[in-house]
Coordinates of C-alpha atoms (C1' of nucleotides) in Angstrom, one line a residue:
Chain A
X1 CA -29.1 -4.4 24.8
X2 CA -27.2 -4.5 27.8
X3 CA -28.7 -3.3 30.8
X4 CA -28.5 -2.7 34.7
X5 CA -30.1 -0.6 37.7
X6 CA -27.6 0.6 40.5
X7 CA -29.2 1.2 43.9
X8 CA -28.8 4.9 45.8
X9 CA -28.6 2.8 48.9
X10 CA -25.4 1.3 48.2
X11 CA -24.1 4.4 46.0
X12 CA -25.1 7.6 48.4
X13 CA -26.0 10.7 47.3
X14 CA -26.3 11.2 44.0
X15 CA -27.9 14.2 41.6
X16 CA -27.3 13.2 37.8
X17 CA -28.8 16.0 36.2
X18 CA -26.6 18.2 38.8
X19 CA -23.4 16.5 37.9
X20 CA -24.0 16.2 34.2
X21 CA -25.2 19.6 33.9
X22 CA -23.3 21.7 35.8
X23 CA -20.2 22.9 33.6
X24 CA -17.8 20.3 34.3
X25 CA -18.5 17.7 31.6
X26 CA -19.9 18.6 27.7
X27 CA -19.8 14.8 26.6
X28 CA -23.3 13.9 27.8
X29 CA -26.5 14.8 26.0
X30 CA -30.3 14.7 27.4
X31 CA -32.3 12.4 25.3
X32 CA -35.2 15.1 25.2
X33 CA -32.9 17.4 23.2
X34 CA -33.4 19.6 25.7
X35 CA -30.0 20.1 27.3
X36 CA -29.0 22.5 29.0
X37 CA -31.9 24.9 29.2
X38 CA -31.3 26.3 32.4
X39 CA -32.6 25.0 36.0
X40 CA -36.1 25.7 35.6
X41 CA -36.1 23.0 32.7
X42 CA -37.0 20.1 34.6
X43 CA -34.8 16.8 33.8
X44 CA -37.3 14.8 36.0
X45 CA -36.6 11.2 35.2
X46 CA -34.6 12.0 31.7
X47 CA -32.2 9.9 30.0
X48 CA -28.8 11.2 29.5
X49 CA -26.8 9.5 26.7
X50 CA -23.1 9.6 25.8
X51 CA -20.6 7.6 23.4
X52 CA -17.8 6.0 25.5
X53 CA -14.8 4.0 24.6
X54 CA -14.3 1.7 27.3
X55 CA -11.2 0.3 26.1
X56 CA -9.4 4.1 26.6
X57 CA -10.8 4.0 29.8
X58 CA -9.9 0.5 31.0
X59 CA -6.4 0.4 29.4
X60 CA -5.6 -2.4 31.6
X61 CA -8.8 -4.9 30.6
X62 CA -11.8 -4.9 28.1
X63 CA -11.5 -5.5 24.4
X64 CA -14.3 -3.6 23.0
X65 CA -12.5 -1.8 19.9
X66 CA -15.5 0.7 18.8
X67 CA -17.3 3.1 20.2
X68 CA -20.1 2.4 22.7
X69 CA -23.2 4.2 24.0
X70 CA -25.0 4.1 27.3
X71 CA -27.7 6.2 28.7
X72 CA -28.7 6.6 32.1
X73 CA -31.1 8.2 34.3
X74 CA -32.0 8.7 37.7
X75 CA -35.3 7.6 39.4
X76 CA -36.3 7.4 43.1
X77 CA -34.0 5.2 44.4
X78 CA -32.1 4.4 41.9
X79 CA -29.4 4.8 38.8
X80 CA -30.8 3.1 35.5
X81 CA -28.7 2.4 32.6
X82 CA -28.8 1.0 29.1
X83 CA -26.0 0.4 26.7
X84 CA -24.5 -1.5 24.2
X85 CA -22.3 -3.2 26.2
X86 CA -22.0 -3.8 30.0
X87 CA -21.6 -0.4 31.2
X88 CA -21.4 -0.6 35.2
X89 CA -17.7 -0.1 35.9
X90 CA -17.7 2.6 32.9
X91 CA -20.8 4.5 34.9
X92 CA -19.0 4.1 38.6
X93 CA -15.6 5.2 37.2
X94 CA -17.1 8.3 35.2
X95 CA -19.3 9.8 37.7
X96 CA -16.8 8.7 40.8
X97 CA -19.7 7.1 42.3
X98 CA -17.3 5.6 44.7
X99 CA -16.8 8.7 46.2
X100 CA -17.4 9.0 50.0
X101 CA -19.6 12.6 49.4
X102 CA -20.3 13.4 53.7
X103 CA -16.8 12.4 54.1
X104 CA -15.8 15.5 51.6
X105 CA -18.0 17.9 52.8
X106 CA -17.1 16.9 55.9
X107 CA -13.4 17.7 54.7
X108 CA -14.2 21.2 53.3
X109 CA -14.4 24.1 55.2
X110 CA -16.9 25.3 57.4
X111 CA -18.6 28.2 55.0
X112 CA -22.0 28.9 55.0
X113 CA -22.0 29.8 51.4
X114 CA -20.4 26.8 50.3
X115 CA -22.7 24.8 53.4
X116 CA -25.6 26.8 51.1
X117 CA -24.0 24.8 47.8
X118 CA -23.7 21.7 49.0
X119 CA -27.0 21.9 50.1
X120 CA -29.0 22.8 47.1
X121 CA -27.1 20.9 44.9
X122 CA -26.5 18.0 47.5
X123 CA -25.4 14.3 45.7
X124 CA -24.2 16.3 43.0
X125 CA -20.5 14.3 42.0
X126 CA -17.2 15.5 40.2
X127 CA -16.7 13.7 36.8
X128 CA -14.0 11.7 35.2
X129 CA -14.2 12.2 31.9
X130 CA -11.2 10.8 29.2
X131 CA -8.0 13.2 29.1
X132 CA -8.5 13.9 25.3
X133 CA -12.0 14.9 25.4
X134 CA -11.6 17.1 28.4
X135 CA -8.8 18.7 26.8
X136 CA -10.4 19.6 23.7
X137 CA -13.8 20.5 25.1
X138 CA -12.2 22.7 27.5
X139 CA -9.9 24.2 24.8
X140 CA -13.3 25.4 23.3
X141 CA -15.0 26.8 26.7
X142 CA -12.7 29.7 26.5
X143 CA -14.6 33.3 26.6
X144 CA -18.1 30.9 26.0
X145 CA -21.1 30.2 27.7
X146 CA -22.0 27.2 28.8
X147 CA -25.2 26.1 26.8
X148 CA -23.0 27.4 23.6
X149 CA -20.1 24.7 24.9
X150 CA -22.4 22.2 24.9
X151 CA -23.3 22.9 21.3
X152 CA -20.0 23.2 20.1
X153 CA -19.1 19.6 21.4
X154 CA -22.1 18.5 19.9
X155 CA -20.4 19.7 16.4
X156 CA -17.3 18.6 16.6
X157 CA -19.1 15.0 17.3
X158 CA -21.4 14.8 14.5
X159 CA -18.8 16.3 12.3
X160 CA -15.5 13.9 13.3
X161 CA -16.7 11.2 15.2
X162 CA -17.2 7.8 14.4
X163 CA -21.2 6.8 14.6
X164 CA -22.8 4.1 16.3
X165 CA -26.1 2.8 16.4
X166 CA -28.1 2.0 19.7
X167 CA -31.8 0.9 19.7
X168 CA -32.6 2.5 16.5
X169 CA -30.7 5.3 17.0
X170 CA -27.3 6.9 15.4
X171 CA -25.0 8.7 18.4
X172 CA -21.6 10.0 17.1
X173 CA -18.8 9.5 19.5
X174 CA -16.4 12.2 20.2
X175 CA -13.5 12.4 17.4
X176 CA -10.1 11.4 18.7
X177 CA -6.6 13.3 18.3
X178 CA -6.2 11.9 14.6
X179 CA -9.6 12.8 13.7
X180 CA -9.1 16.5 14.9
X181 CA -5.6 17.2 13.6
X182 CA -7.2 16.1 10.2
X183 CA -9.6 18.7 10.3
X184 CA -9.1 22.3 9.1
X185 CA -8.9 25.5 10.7
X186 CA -12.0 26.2 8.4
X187 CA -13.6 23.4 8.9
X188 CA -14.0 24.3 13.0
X189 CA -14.2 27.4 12.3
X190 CA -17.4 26.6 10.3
X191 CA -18.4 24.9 13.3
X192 CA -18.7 28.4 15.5
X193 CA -14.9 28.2 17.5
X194 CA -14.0 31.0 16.0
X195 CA -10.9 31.8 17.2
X196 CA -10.2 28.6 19.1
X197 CA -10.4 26.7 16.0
X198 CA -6.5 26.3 15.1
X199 CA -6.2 25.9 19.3
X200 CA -8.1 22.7 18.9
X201 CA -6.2 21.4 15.8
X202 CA -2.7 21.8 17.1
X203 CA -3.5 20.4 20.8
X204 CA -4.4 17.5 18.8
X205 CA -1.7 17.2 16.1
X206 CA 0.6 17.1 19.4
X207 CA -1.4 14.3 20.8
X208 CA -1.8 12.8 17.5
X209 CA 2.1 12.6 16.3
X210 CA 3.0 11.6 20.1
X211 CA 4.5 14.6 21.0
X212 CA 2.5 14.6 23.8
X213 CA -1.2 13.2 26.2
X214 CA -2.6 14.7 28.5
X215 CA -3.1 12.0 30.3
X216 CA 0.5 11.9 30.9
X217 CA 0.3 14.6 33.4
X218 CA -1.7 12.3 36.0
X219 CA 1.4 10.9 37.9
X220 CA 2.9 14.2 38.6
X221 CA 2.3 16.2 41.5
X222 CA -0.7 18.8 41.4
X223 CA 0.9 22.0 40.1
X224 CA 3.2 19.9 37.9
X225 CA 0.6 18.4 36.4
X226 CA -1.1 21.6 35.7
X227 CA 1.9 23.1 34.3
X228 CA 2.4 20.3 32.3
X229 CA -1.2 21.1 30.9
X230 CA -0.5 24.1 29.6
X231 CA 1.9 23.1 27.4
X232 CA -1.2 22.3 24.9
X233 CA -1.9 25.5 22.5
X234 CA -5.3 26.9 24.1
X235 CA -4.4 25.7 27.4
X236 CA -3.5 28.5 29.8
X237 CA -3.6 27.9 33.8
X238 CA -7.5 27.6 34.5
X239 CA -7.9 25.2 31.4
X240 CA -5.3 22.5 32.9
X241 CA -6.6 22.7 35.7
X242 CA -9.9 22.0 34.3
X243 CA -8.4 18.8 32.9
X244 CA -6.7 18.0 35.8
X245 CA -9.9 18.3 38.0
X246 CA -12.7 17.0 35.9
X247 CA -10.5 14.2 33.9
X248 CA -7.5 13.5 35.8
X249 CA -8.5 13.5 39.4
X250 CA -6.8 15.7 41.2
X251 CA -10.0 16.7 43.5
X252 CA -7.6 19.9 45.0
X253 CA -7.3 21.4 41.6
X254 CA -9.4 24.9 41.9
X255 CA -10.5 26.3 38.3
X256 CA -9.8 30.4 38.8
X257 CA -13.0 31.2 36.5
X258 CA -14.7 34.4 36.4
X259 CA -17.2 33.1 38.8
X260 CA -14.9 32.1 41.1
X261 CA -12.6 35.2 40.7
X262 CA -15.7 37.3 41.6
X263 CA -16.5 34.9 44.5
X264 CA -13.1 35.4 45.6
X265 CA -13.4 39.0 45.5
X266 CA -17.0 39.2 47.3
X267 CA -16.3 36.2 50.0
X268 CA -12.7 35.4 50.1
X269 CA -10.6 38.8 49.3
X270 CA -7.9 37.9 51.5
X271 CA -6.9 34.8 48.9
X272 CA -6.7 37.4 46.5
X273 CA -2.8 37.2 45.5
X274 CA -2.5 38.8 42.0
X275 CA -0.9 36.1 40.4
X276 CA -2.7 32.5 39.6
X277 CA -0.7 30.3 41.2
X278 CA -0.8 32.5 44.6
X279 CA -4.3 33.0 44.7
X280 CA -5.0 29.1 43.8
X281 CA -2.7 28.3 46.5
X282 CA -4.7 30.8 49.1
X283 CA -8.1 29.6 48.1
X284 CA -7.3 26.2 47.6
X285 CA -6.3 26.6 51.5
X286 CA -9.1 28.5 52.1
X287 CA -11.7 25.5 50.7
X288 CA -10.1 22.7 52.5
X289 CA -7.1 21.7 50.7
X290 CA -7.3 18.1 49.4
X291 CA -11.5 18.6 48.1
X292 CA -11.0 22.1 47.8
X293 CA -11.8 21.1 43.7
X294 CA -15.5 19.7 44.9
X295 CA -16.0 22.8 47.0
X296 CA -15.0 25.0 43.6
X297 CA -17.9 22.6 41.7
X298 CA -20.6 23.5 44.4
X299 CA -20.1 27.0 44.2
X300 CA -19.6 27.6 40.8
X301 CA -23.0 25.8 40.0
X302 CA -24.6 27.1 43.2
X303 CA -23.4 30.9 41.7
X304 CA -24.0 30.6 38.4
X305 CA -27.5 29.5 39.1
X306 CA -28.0 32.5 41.2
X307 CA -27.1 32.0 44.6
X308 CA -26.0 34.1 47.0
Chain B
dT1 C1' 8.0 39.0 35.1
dA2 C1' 3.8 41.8 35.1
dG3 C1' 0.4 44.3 32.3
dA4 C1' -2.3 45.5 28.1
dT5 C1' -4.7 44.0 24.0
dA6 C1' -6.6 41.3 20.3
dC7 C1' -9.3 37.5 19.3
dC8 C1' -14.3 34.4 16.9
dT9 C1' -18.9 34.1 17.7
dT10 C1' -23.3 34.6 19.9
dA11 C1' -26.8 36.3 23.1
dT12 C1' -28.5 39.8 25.8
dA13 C1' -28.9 44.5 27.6
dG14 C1' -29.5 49.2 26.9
Chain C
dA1 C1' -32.8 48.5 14.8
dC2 C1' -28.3 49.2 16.5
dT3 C1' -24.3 49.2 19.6
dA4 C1' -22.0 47.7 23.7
dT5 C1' -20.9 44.1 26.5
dA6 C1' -19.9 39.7 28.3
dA7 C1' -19.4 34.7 27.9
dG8 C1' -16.1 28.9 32.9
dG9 C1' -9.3 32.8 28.8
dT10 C1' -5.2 32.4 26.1
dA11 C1' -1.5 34.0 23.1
dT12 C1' 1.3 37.6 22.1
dC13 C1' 3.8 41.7 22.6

DNA sequence: TAGATACCTTATAG
DNA sequence: ACTATAAGGTATC
């Protein structure tokens, strides 16, 4: 058992349960079984656990072949995490916990309904979860509610993915492109896709027989990229930009969602330009350009939790 | 190119 | 109980 604490002091602030929970990762489970119940469900000092493979993450270094879990969880002053392997570059890389939060806010516009996000859900980071998995998982968000996303990740892994066993436990990592163009349509569909089912299975047949990865995307410029996204079956405009903002780290990337299309209406009609790419553009503008993807995170968890 | 419609499944509202 | 509606949309026509 590998093991480690990092320090709020030296990290800033930081809300796991926030960033975890809030829509823009599905690979991370609370060890209570209680995920994603709502806000009123209080995490208080859980764990959250996932199944990583550190050497997709760290192409350049690390030789672990198999999958790996670490859990984590907040306390008073600090970030505490167990794994089976030394997890601290995986856990600052995943939950950008290099990122400079005042400096961001500070770089997003002056709104007092986004100043009303930030501040309820203050600490709160963006994710950087692998290109595959964001791909897929996203895929399957389509016309679904959150909690039910959640769940349908959690089938996919106990049903594909390779198991692992960690302090008594067996987690089941998230299946890979082979694993997923194996499946069949029936076999997600049995799952609860529905009609995303053959989505999933031909996104990954393309990443499986090297057609294409969306990782690939993540030298091109921004709207590139996200054109580049959709190219994947399932994958209109708001999913690659989805990929590109939660996996791929372009933080300008603005995810046109229902919430945010009715924000936009409400708060913001002026950036409404008819077409995707216009009204992206306009609020993108509108939220402060180069964070403008943080500011969408705020206020779609800040909305969707009821906030005005 | 812009607009309308079907699509799986589940939960909630009425 | 039963139907309508919506859920972090996309593909197709």
């Amino acid at each position: 058992m590998h093991e480690g604490t990092l320090a709020l002091g030296d990290i800033g602030p930081f809300d796991l349960q926030a960033t975890v929970e809030s829509g823009q990762s599905y690979l991370w489970d609370r060890d209570d079984g209680r995920m994603y119940e709502g806000e009123g469900t209080s995490a208080g000092e859980a764990w959250y656990v996932t199944v990583v493979r550190p050497e997709t993450e760290w192409a350049l270094e690390d030789t672990h072949s198999g999958p790996e879990v670490v859990r984590v969880r907040q306390t008073s002053d600090s970030l505490q995490w167990e794994a089976t392997f030394d997890a601290d570059r995986t856990l600052r890389h995943r939950l950008r916990l290099a990122d400079d939060l005042p400096a961001i806010r500070a770089a997003t516009a002056d709104e007092p309904l986004l100043g009303a996000a930030f501040d309820r859900y203050w600490g709160m980071r963006l994710v950087r979860d692998p290109p595959f998995e964001t791909l897929i998982s996203f895929i399957c968000s389509a016309q679904m509610r959150v909690g039910r996303i959640f769940e349908m990740q959690r089938a996919l892994a106990d049903a594909f993915g390779e198991s692992v066993t960690f302090d008594g436990d067996r987690y089941y990592a998230y299946p890979g492109p082979d694993a997923l163009a194996d499946a069949t349509e029936a076999q997600l569909r049995d799952l609860g896709l529905g009609y995303r089912a053959p989505y999933v299975k031909r996104s990954a047949e393309m990443v499986a027989g090297g057609e294409a990865h969306p990782a690939e995307a993540t030298d091109l410029a921004y709207e590139d990229a996200r054109d580049s996204l959709t190219q994947f079956v399932g994958v209109g405009e708001k999913v690659a930009d989805c990929v590109a903002l939660f996996s791929l780290g372009f933080l300008e990337a603005v995810p046109l969602d229902t919430w945010i299309q009715s924000t936009i209406e409400e708060y913001f009609p002026d950036c409404d330009r008819g077409s995707y790419a216009e009204t992206s553009r306009a609020i993108r503008q509108r939220l402060g350009d180069e964070y403008a993807g943080y500011a969408q995170t705020y206020l779609f968890h800040h909305l969707r939790n009821g906030g005005t």
